[in-house]
PDB file of C-alpha atoms and ligand atoms in Angstrom:
ATOM      1  CA  MET A   1      25.836-131.427-139.511  1.00 37.00           C
ATOM      2  CA  GLY A   2      21.978-129.144-139.490  1.00 36.00           C
ATOM      3  CA  ARG A   3      19.446-129.991-137.265  1.00 39.00           C
ATOM      4  CA  THR A   4      22.057-132.683-135.665  1.00 50.00           C
ATOM      5  CA  SER A   5      23.959-130.971-134.903  1.00 62.00           C
ATOM      6  CA  GLY A   6      23.164-129.974-130.928  1.00 82.00           C
ATOM      7  CA  GLU A   7      22.908-133.085-130.630  1.00 94.00           C
ATOM      8  CA  ARG A   8      25.234-135.799-128.689  1.00 97.00           C
ATOM      9  CA  ALA A   9      26.607-138.963-130.464  1.00 98.00           C
ATOM     10  CA  LEU A  10      25.263-142.001-129.313  1.00 98.00           C
ATOM     11  CA  TRP A  11      26.395-145.454-130.171  1.00 98.00           C
ATOM     12  CA  VAL A  12      25.222-148.537-129.822  1.00 99.00           C
ATOM     13  CA  THR A  13      26.439-152.087-130.051  1.00 99.00           C
ATOM     14  CA  GLY A  14      24.152-155.242-130.218  1.00 98.00           C
ATOM     15  CA  GLY A  15      22.020-152.335-131.947  1.00 98.00           C
ATOM     16  CA  GLY A  16      20.264-154.146-134.338  1.00 98.00           C
ATOM     17  CA  SER A  17      17.891-156.321-132.012  1.00 98.00           C
ATOM     18  CA  GLY A  18      16.107-156.191-128.389  1.00 98.00           C
ATOM     19  CA  MET A  19      17.156-153.821-126.162  1.00 98.00           C
ATOM     20  CA  GLY A  20      19.735-151.657-127.651  1.00 99.00           C
ATOM     21  CA  ARG A  21      17.754-151.562-130.583  1.00 98.00           C
ATOM     22  CA  ALA A  22      14.790-150.745-127.649  1.00 98.00           C
ATOM     23  CA  VAL A  23      18.480-147.928-126.330  1.00 98.00           C
ATOM     24  CA  ALA A  24      18.700-146.331-130.022  1.00 98.00           C
ATOM     25  CA  LEU A  25      14.513-145.812-130.303  1.00 98.00           C
ATOM     26  CA  ALA A  26      14.562-144.571-126.526  1.00 98.00           C
ATOM     27  CA  ALA A  27      17.399-142.174-127.679  1.00 97.00           C
ATOM     28  CA  ALA A  28      16.721-141.050-131.187  1.00 92.00           C
ATOM     29  CA  GLY A  29      15.709-137.813-131.414  1.00 88.00           C
ATOM     30  CA  ALA A  30      15.721-137.134-127.288  1.00 94.00           C
ATOM     31  CA  GLY A  31      19.281-135.437-127.430  1.00 94.00           C
ATOM     32  CA  TRP A  32      20.879-138.367-129.649  1.00 97.00           C
ATOM     33  CA  ARG A  33      22.268-138.860-132.888  1.00 97.00           C
ATOM     34  CA  VAL A  34      22.074-142.885-133.151  1.00 98.00           C
ATOM     35  CA  VAL A  35      24.748-144.331-134.697  1.00 98.00           C
ATOM     36  CA  VAL A  36      23.847-148.813-134.477  1.00 98.00           C
ATOM     37  CA  SER A  37      25.958-150.983-134.813  1.00 98.00           C
ATOM     38  CA  GLY A  38      25.763-155.100-134.497  1.00 98.00           C
ATOM     39  CA  ARG A  39      27.029-157.542-137.061  1.00 98.00           C
ATOM     40  CA  ARG A  40      24.008-158.393-139.641  1.00 98.00           C
ATOM     41  CA  ARG A  41      23.517-154.669-141.723  1.00 98.00           C
ATOM     42  CA  ASP A  42      19.945-155.781-142.295  1.00 98.00           C
ATOM     43  CA  ALA A  43      19.266-155.817-138.297  1.00 98.00           C
ATOM     44  CA  VAL A  44      21.525-152.664-137.994  1.00 98.00           C
ATOM     45  CA  GLU A  45      19.851-150.633-140.897  1.00 98.00           C
ATOM     46  CA  GLN A  46      16.413-151.260-139.892  1.00 98.00           C
ATOM     47  CA  SER A  47      17.256-150.277-136.598  1.00 98.00           C
ATOM     48  CA  ALA A  48      18.330-147.100-137.340  1.00 98.00           C
ATOM     49  CA  ALA A  49      15.189-146.913-140.375  1.00 98.00           C
ATOM     50  CA  LEU A  50      12.901-146.930-136.963  1.00 98.00           C
ATOM     51  CA  VAL A  51      15.161-144.293-135.357  1.00 98.00           C
ATOM     52  CA  ARG A  52      14.626-142.175-138.441  1.00 97.00           C
ATOM     53  CA  GLU A  53      10.690-142.378-138.345  1.00 96.00           C
ATOM     54  CA  ARG A  54      11.151-141.056-134.805  1.00 94.00           C
ATOM     55  CA  GLY A  55      12.667-137.977-136.694  1.00 94.00           C
ATOM     56  CA  GLY A  56      15.683-139.024-135.347  1.00 96.00           C
ATOM     57  CA  ALA A  57      19.792-139.343-136.922  1.00 97.00           C
ATOM     58  CA  ALA A  58      20.764-142.540-137.765  1.00 98.00           C
ATOM     59  CA  LEU A  59      24.148-143.961-138.496  1.00 98.00           C
ATOM     60  CA  ALA A  60      23.824-148.026-140.026  1.00 98.00           C
ATOM     61  CA  VAL A  61      27.700-149.059-139.192  1.00 98.00           C
ATOM     62  CA  PRO A  62      27.926-153.041-139.253  1.00 98.00           C
ATOM     63  CA  VAL A  63      30.792-153.964-136.906  1.00 98.00           C
ATOM     64  CA  ASP A  64      31.943-157.108-135.408  1.00 99.00           C
ATOM     65  CA  VAL A  65      32.751-156.310-131.920  1.00 99.00           C
ATOM     66  CA  ARG A  66      35.793-159.149-131.576  1.00 98.00           C
ATOM     67  CA  ASP A  67      37.570-158.110-134.619  1.00 98.00           C
ATOM     68  CA  GLY A  68      40.082-154.910-133.039  1.00 98.00           C
ATOM     69  CA  ALA A  69      40.487-154.199-136.114  1.00 98.00           C
ATOM     70  CA  ASP A  70      36.464-154.167-137.930  1.00 98.00           C
ATOM     71  CA  VAL A  71      36.134-152.218-134.612  1.00 98.00           C
ATOM     72  CA  ARG A  72      38.876-149.664-135.400  1.00 98.00           C
ATOM     73  CA  ALA A  73      37.273-149.316-138.038  1.00 98.00           C
ATOM     74  CA  ALA A  74      34.007-148.468-137.153  1.00 98.00           C
ATOM     75  CA  HIS A  75      34.659-145.888-135.617  1.00 98.00           C
ATOM     76  CA  ALA A  76      37.280-143.960-138.212  1.00 98.00           C
ATOM     77  CA  ARG A  77      33.820-144.356-140.529  1.00 98.00           C
ATOM     78  CA  ILE A  78      31.742-143.016-137.038  1.00 98.00           C
ATOM     79  CA  VAL A  79      34.352-139.711-136.361  1.00 98.00           C
ATOM     80  CA  GLU A  80      34.287-139.426-139.682  1.00 98.00           C
ATOM     81  CA  GLN A  81      30.787-138.767-140.393  1.00 97.00           C
ATOM     82  CA  TRP A  82      29.973-137.237-137.190  1.00 97.00           C
ATOM     83  CA  GLY A  83      32.470-136.268-134.923  1.00 97.00           C
ATOM     84  CA  ALA A  84      34.147-137.798-132.163  1.00 97.00           C
ATOM     85  CA  VAL A  85      31.188-140.421-129.602  1.00 98.00           C
ATOM     86  CA  HIS A  86      30.181-138.944-127.190  1.00 98.00           C
ATOM     87  CA  ASP A  87      28.742-141.517-125.576  1.00 98.00           C
ATOM     88  CA  VAL A  88      28.293-145.846-126.142  1.00 98.00           C
ATOM     89  CA  VAL A  89      25.829-148.081-124.967  1.00 99.00           C
ATOM     90  CA  LEU A  90      27.208-151.263-125.264  1.00 99.00           C
ATOM     91  CA  SER A  91      25.007-154.678-125.670  1.00 99.00           C
ATOM     92  CA  ALA A  92      26.784-156.827-127.459  1.00 99.00           C
ATOM     93  CA  GLY A  93      26.136-160.113-125.942  1.00 98.00           C
ATOM     94  CA  LEU A  94      26.690-164.003-126.284  1.00 98.00           C
ATOM     95  CA  ASN A  95      25.425-166.876-124.674  1.00 98.00           C
ATOM     96  CA  THR A  96      25.267-170.396-125.175  1.00 98.00           C
ATOM     97  CA  PRO A  97      23.353-173.389-124.955  1.00 98.00           C
ATOM     98  CA  ASP A  98      26.200-175.671-123.090  1.00 97.00           C
ATOM     99  CA  ARG A  99      26.607-173.989-119.935  1.00 97.00           C
ATOM    100  CA  SER A 100      27.675-175.892-117.202  1.00 97.00           C
ATOM    101  CA  TRP A 101      31.130-177.565-116.903  1.00 97.00           C
ATOM    102  CA  ALA A 102      30.718-180.585-117.851  1.00 97.00           C
ATOM    103  CA  ASP A 103      29.393-179.547-121.089  1.00 96.00           C
ATOM    104  CA  GLN A 104      30.719-176.441-121.474  1.00 95.00           C
ATOM    105  CA  ASP A 105      33.154-176.313-124.850  1.00 96.00           C
ATOM    106  CA  VAL A 106      35.904-174.311-123.860  1.00 97.00           C
ATOM    107  CA  ASP A 107      37.002-171.988-127.268  1.00 98.00           C
ATOM    108  CA  GLU A 108      33.473-171.746-126.859  1.00 98.00           C
ATOM    109  CA  LEU A 109      33.716-170.274-123.816  1.00 98.00           C
ATOM    110  CA  ALA A 110      36.444-167.618-124.881  1.00 98.00           C
ATOM    111  CA  ALA A 111      34.120-166.553-128.088  1.00 98.00           C
ATOM    112  CA  ILE A 112      31.575-165.695-125.460  1.00 98.00           C
ATOM    113  CA  VAL A 113      34.476-163.958-122.847  1.00 98.00           C
ATOM    114  CA  ASP A 114      35.633-162.503-126.264  1.00 98.00           C
ATOM    115  CA  THR A 115      32.279-160.995-127.066  1.00 98.00           C
ATOM    116  CA  ASN A 116      30.675-159.849-123.753  1.00 98.00           C
ATOM    117  CA  LEU A 117      34.061-158.449-122.022  1.00 99.00           C
ATOM    118  CA  THR A 118      37.385-157.538-124.847  1.00 99.00           C
ATOM    119  CA  GLY A 119      34.960-156.266-126.709  1.00 99.00           C
ATOM    120  CA  VAL A 120      33.445-153.994-124.285  1.00 99.00           C
ATOM    121  CA  ALA A 121      37.321-153.439-123.630  1.00 99.00           C
ATOM    122  CA  ARG A 122      37.443-152.531-127.942  1.00 99.00           C
ATOM    123  CA  VAL A 123      34.335-150.213-128.158  1.00 99.00           C
ATOM    124  CA  VAL A 124      35.666-148.401-125.360  1.00 99.00           C
ATOM    125  CA  ASP A 125      39.251-148.039-126.135  1.00 98.00           C
ATOM    126  CA  ALA A 126      38.158-146.745-129.337  1.00 98.00           C
ATOM    127  CA  VAL A 127      35.881-144.235-127.935  1.00 98.00           C
ATOM    128  CA  LEU A 128      37.913-142.798-125.027  1.00 98.00           C
ATOM    129  CA  PRO A 129      40.176-140.247-126.327  1.00 98.00           C
ATOM    130  CA  GLY A 130      37.752-138.534-128.358  1.00 98.00           C
ATOM    131  CA  MET A 131      35.113-138.866-124.795  1.00 98.00           C
ATOM    132  CA  ARG A 132      38.071-137.542-123.248  1.00 98.00           C
ATOM    133  CA  GLU A 133      38.462-134.788-125.470  1.00 97.00           C
ATOM    134  CA  HIS A 134      34.567-133.504-124.959  1.00 96.00           C
ATOM    135  CA  GLY A 135      35.549-133.657-121.433  1.00 97.00           C
ATOM    136  CA  GLY A 136      33.166-135.987-120.483  1.00 98.00           C
ATOM    137  CA  GLY A 137      30.935-139.162-121.899  1.00 98.00           C
ATOM    138  CA  ARG A 138      28.558-142.241-120.846  1.00 98.00           C
ATOM    139  CA  VAL A 139      29.544-145.160-121.314  1.00 99.00           C
ATOM    140  CA  VAL A 140      26.888-147.778-119.667  1.00 99.00           C
ATOM    141  CA  VAL A 141      27.668-151.587-120.442  1.00 99.00           C
ATOM    142  CA  VAL A 142      24.633-153.801-120.559  1.00 99.00           C
ATOM    143  CA  SER A 143      25.142-156.616-118.484  1.00 98.00           C
ATOM    144  CA  SER A 144      23.207-159.338-116.008  1.00 98.00           C
ATOM    145  CA  LEU A 145      21.404-159.996-113.051  1.00 98.00           C
ATOM    146  CA  ALA A 146      24.113-163.023-113.959  1.00 98.00           C
ATOM    147  CA  ALA A 147      26.704-160.824-113.113  1.00 98.00           C
ATOM    148  CA  TRP A 148      25.032-159.123-109.777  1.00 97.00           C
ATOM    149  CA  ARG A 149      24.335-162.414-107.749  1.00 96.00           C
ATOM    150  CA  PHE A 150      25.272-165.709-108.696  1.00 96.00           C
ATOM    151  CA  SER A 151      22.989-167.428-111.272  1.00 95.00           C
ATOM    152  CA  PRO A 152      24.674-170.716-112.284  1.00 94.00           C
ATOM    153  CA  GLY A 153      21.053-170.880-114.996  1.00 96.00           C
ATOM    154  CA  SER A 154      23.319-168.225-116.561  1.00 97.00           C
ATOM    155  CA  GLY A 155      26.779-170.316-117.160  1.00 98.00           C
ATOM    156  CA  VAL A 156      30.114-170.257-116.966  1.00 98.00           C
ATOM    157  CA  ALA A 157      31.795-168.102-119.390  1.00 98.00           C
ATOM    158  CA  TYR A 158      28.796-166.095-118.929  1.00 98.00           C
ATOM    159  CA  MET A 159      28.717-165.403-115.600  1.00 98.00           C
ATOM    160  CA  ALA A 160      32.829-164.898-115.732  1.00 98.00           C
ATOM    161  CA  SER A 161      32.388-162.745-118.812  1.00 98.00           C
ATOM    162  CA  LYS A 162      29.366-159.927-117.846  1.00 98.00           C
ATOM    163  CA  THR A 163      31.189-160.595-113.684  1.00 98.00           C
ATOM    164  CA  ALA A 164      34.170-158.939-114.895  1.00 98.00           C
ATOM    165  CA  VAL A 165      32.167-156.269-116.984  1.00 98.00           C
ATOM    166  CA  GLY A 166      31.279-154.858-114.011  1.00 98.00           C
ATOM    167  CA  ALA A 167      35.020-154.694-112.539  1.00 98.00           C
ATOM    168  CA  LEU A 168      35.533-152.970-115.592  1.00 98.00           C
ATOM    169  CA  CYS A 169      33.239-150.612-115.595  1.00 98.00           C
ATOM    170  CA  ALA A 170      34.401-149.742-112.117  1.00 98.00           C
ATOM    171  CA  SER A 171      38.462-149.411-113.811  1.00 98.00           C
ATOM    172  CA  LEU A 172      36.788-146.953-115.518  1.00 98.00           C
ATOM    173  CA  ASN A 173      34.459-144.348-113.044  1.00 98.00           C
ATOM    174  CA  ASP A 174      38.494-144.753-110.810  1.00 98.00           C
ATOM    175  CA  GLN A 175      40.239-143.748-113.614  1.00 98.00           C
ATOM    176  CA  GLU A 176      38.683-142.042-116.302  1.00 98.00           C
ATOM    177  CA  GLY A 177      36.422-140.096-113.546  1.00 98.00           C
ATOM    178  CA  ALA A 178      38.587-136.626-113.682  1.00 98.00           C
ATOM    179  CA  HIS A 179      37.692-136.497-116.908  1.00 98.00           C
ATOM    180  CA  GLY A 180      34.143-136.198-116.739  1.00 98.00           C
ATOM    181  CA  ILE A 181      33.479-140.023-117.858  1.00 98.00           C
ATOM    182  CA  THR A 182      31.369-142.675-116.207  1.00 98.00           C
ATOM    183  CA  ALA A 183      30.353-146.316-116.503  1.00 99.00           C
ATOM    184  CA  CYS A 184      27.494-147.548-115.505  1.00 99.00           C
ATOM    185  CA  HIS A 185      26.517-151.245-115.103  1.00 98.00           C
ATOM    186  CA  LEU A 186      23.121-152.159-115.720  1.00 98.00           C
ATOM    187  CA  CYS A 187      22.719-155.524-115.125  1.00 98.00           C
ATOM    188  CA  PRO A 188      18.664-156.597-115.786  1.00 98.00           C
ATOM    189  CA  GLY A 189      17.346-159.359-115.357  1.00 98.00           C
ATOM    190  CA  ASP A 190      14.072-161.278-117.605  1.00 98.00           C
ATOM    191  CA  VAL A 191      14.137-159.428-121.072  1.00 98.00           C
ATOM    192  CA  ASP A 192      12.015-161.310-123.656  1.00 98.00           C
ATOM    193  CA  THR A 193      14.060-160.732-126.094  1.00 98.00           C
ATOM    194  CA  ASP A 194      15.932-163.013-129.132  1.00 98.00           C
ATOM    195  CA  PHE A 195      18.788-164.049-126.752  1.00 98.00           C
ATOM    196  CA  LEU A 196      16.342-166.569-125.392  1.00 98.00           C
ATOM    197  CA  GLU A 197      16.096-168.774-127.953  1.00 97.00           C
ATOM    198  CA  LEU A 198      20.159-169.697-126.542  1.00 96.00           C
ATOM    199  CA  ARG A 199      18.592-170.913-123.604  1.00 97.00           C
ATOM    200  CA  PRO A 200      19.324-174.962-123.011  1.00 96.00           C
ATOM    201  CA  GLU A 201      14.756-174.642-122.869  1.00 97.00           C
ATOM    202  CA  VAL A 202      13.187-171.314-124.644  1.00 97.00           C
ATOM    203  CA  PRO A 203      10.517-169.771-122.428  1.00 97.00           C
ATOM    204  CA  ASP A 204       7.626-170.188-124.014  1.00 97.00           C
ATOM    205  CA  ALA A 205       4.695-166.739-124.826  1.00 97.00           C
ATOM    206  CA  ASP A 206       3.509-167.639-121.146  1.00 95.00           C
ATOM    207  CA  ARG A 207       6.894-166.717-119.546  1.00 95.00           C
ATOM    208  CA  ARG A 208       7.867-163.985-121.637  1.00 96.00           C
ATOM    209  CA  ALA A 209       5.279-162.150-120.572  1.00 96.00           C
ATOM    210  CA  GLY A 210       6.565-162.314-117.035  1.00 95.00           C
ATOM    211  CA  MET A 211       9.996-160.716-118.089  1.00 97.00           C
ATOM    212  CA  LEU A 212      11.001-157.440-119.122  1.00 98.00           C
ATOM    213  CA  ALA A 213      10.261-155.921-122.063  1.00 98.00           C
ATOM    214  CA  PRO A 214      13.435-154.342-124.202  1.00 98.00           C
ATOM    215  CA  ALA A 215      11.521-150.694-123.846  1.00 98.00           C
ATOM    216  CA  ASP A 216      12.074-150.930-120.188  1.00 98.00           C
ATOM    217  CA  VAL A 217      15.644-151.045-120.110  1.00 98.00           C
ATOM    218  CA  GLY A 218      16.121-148.476-123.090  1.00 98.00           C
ATOM    219  CA  ARG A 219      14.122-146.211-120.282  1.00 98.00           C
ATOM    220  CA  ALA A 220      16.388-147.221-118.195  1.00 98.00           C
ATOM    221  CA  VAL A 221      19.424-147.103-120.386  1.00 98.00           C
ATOM    222  CA  ARG A 222      17.928-143.002-121.109  1.00 98.00           C
ATOM    223  CA  PHE A 223      17.553-142.445-117.431  1.00 98.00           C
ATOM    224  CA  VAL A 224      21.912-142.785-117.003  1.00 98.00           C
ATOM    225  CA  LEU A 225      22.104-141.163-120.353  1.00 98.00           C
ATOM    226  CA  GLU A 226      21.003-138.138-119.245  1.00 97.00           C
ATOM    227  CA  SER A 227      21.175-137.440-116.115  1.00 97.00           C
ATOM    228  CA  PRO A 228      23.237-134.381-115.148  1.00 97.00           C
ATOM    229  CA  PRO A 229      26.884-134.639-115.673  1.00 95.00           C
ATOM    230  CA  ARG A 230      27.583-134.290-111.842  1.00 96.00           C
ATOM    231  CA  VAL A 231      26.380-137.549-111.357  1.00 98.00           C
ATOM    232  CA  ARG A 232      27.470-141.211-111.773  1.00 98.00           C
ATOM    233  CA  ILE A 233      25.043-144.048-111.730  1.00 98.00           C
ATOM    234  CA  ASP A 234      27.427-146.868-110.866  1.00 98.00           C
ATOM    235  CA  GLU A 235      25.339-149.847-110.787  1.00 98.00           C
ATOM    236  CA  LEU A 236      22.177-150.548-112.237  1.00 98.00           C
ATOM    237  CA  VAL A 237      19.594-154.085-111.364  1.00 98.00           C
ATOM    238  CA  ILE A 238      15.763-154.543-113.336  1.00 98.00           C
ATOM    239  CA  THR A 239      14.315-157.044-112.977  1.00 98.00           C
ATOM    240  CA  PRO A 240      10.536-157.782-113.426  1.00 97.00           C
ATOM    241  CA  VAL A 241       8.406-157.983-110.481  1.00 96.00           C
ATOM    242  CA  GLY A 242       7.387-161.062-108.901  1.00 83.00           C
ATOM    243  CA  PRO A 243       8.921-164.824-107.860  1.00 67.00           C
ATOM    244  CA  ARG A 244      12.178-165.960-110.177  1.00 54.00           C
TER     245      ARG A 244
HETATM  246  N1  NAP B   1      17.078-161.078-122.855  1.00 79.46           N
HETATM  247  C1  NAP B   1      17.859-161.392-121.331  1.00 79.46           C
HETATM  248  O1  NAP B   1      17.404-162.129-121.097  1.00 79.46           O
HETATM  249  C2  NAP B   1      19.144-161.123-121.090  1.00 79.46           C
HETATM  250  C3  NAP B   1      19.125-160.400-119.437  1.00 79.46           C
HETATM  251  C4  NAP B   1      20.632-159.906-118.408  1.00 79.46           C
HETATM  252  C5  NAP B   1      21.356-158.982-120.036  1.00 79.46           C
HETATM  253  N2  NAP B   1      21.182-159.726-120.920  1.00 79.46           N
HETATM  254  C6  NAP B   1      21.715-158.769-122.130  1.00 79.46           C
HETATM  255  O2  NAP B   1      21.865-158.275-123.125  1.00 79.46           O
HETATM  256  C7  NAP B   1      22.526-157.884-124.505  1.00 79.46           C
HETATM  257  C8  NAP B   1      21.157-157.152-124.946  1.00 79.46           C
HETATM  258  O3  NAP B   1      21.066-158.864-125.653  1.00 79.46           O
HETATM  259  P1  NAP B   1      19.449-158.764-125.998  1.00 79.46           P
HETATM  260  O4  NAP B   1      18.720-158.979-124.639  1.00 79.46           O
HETATM  261  O5  NAP B   1      18.591-157.904-126.325  1.00 79.46           O
HETATM  262  O6  NAP B   1      19.781-160.162-127.172  1.00 79.46           O
HETATM  263  P2  NAP B   1      19.586-159.587-128.334  1.00 79.46           P
HETATM  264  O7  NAP B   1      18.655-158.904-129.561  1.00 79.46           O
HETATM  265  O8  NAP B   1      20.073-160.767-129.320  1.00 79.46           O
HETATM  266  O9  NAP B   1      21.071-158.337-128.273  1.00 79.46           O
HETATM  267  C9  NAP B   1      22.368-159.030-128.701  1.00 79.46           C
HETATM  268  C10 NAP B   1      22.300-158.236-129.347  1.00 79.46           C
HETATM  269  O10 NAP B   1      24.083-158.325-130.640  1.00 79.46           O
HETATM  270  C11 NAP B   1      24.973-158.606-131.223  1.00 79.46           C
HETATM  271  N3  NAP B   1      26.001-159.306-130.691  1.00 79.46           N
HETATM  272  C12 NAP B   1      26.289-160.498-130.638  1.00 79.46           C
HETATM  273  N4  NAP B   1      26.792-160.437-131.217  1.00 79.46           N
HETATM  274  C13 NAP B   1      28.163-160.051-131.462  1.00 79.46           C
HETATM  275  C14 NAP B   1      29.161-159.334-132.025  1.00 79.46           C
HETATM  276  N5  NAP B   1      30.359-160.159-132.595  1.00 79.46           N
HETATM  277  N6  NAP B   1      29.608-158.246-132.394  1.00 79.46           N
HETATM  278  C15 NAP B   1      28.586-157.108-132.648  1.00 79.46           C
HETATM  279  N7  NAP B   1      27.095-157.730-132.291  1.00 79.46           N
HETATM  280  C16 NAP B   1      27.314-158.772-131.341  1.00 79.46           C
HETATM  281  C17 NAP B   1      23.184-159.137-131.789  1.00 79.46           C
HETATM  282  O11 NAP B   1      23.287-158.825-133.244  1.00 79.46           O
HETATM  283  P3  NAP B   1      24.407-159.414-134.519  1.00 79.46           P
HETATM  284  O12 NAP B   1      23.794-160.541-134.571  1.00 79.46           O
HETATM  285  O13 NAP B   1      24.034-159.006-135.362  1.00 79.46           O
HETATM  286  O14 NAP B   1      25.719-158.735-134.404  1.00 79.46           O
HETATM  287  C18 NAP B   1      22.589-158.582-131.038  1.00 79.46           C
HETATM  288  O15 NAP B   1      21.985-157.399-131.670  1.00 79.46           O
HETATM  289  C19 NAP B   1      23.197-158.417-124.328  1.00 79.46           C
HETATM  290  O16 NAP B   1      24.421-158.209-123.835  1.00 79.46           O
HETATM  291  C20 NAP B   1      22.514-159.563-123.241  1.00 79.46           C
HETATM  292  O17 NAP B   1      24.149-160.388-122.821  1.00 79.46           O
HETATM  293  C21 NAP B   1      19.482-160.237-121.645  1.00 79.46           C
END
């Protein structure tokens, strides 16, 4: 393992773009070797290359968090290469432009819940035994402001899935704290990423200029990751300045 041996292994889902990529870059060479996962192989390989350019160690491991076998196989590959994962950041997410009861499709609702909630649970389930063996680890779930307060514009399925993931984080803190494991329910407001393309009305450049940058969230996640082991950050809300 050479120079990486003192570094913690961080697994980032949704790491091929947006906030996930920003997290990978914020952690790169700062105490973490980073596993980048997402469905698009080219995107995760690009993120891994950017991490290496910054002097960090990276593994690109494509995965679909909606596929349990795929998650288990990806986890096995990581463990084989780098040993048990120390920390995870769950940034993979899905939404749809059809956001109201009047126009949503229940199959699409299920896909959103499967990605935003069950997908998080699949990855956490895979890494927990290794974290317990390490005597601790951090789980950071990139949730949403829509989980922190009622945000009808974000959609029925999205709000439901992100709110539920907050409960998942609380249950981890309750049940796994004794093993030194902490979960942070991270709730960003608007962030200028590709995710905005999924809105019914895609924001223009002027509106995007008033949003958070992915790096702002990368910095916040790094703050959570590098907090002393005695510190648990249950929830973190991060929003752009100004009226909204
Ligand atoms: N942008 C915002 O304003 C905002 C605000 C609050 C919260 N969020 C949340 O932030 C998280 C990151 O989103 P982002 O804004 O950074 O947008 P993004 O760049 O579109 O990131 C979403 C990532 O999720 C991955 N993904 C989607 N489905 C997946 C699956 N089934 N398996 C594995 N990976 C999957 C995508 O990669 P592939 O397509 O390659 O799989 C993509 O890299 C999401 O959970 C989103 O809900 C976004």
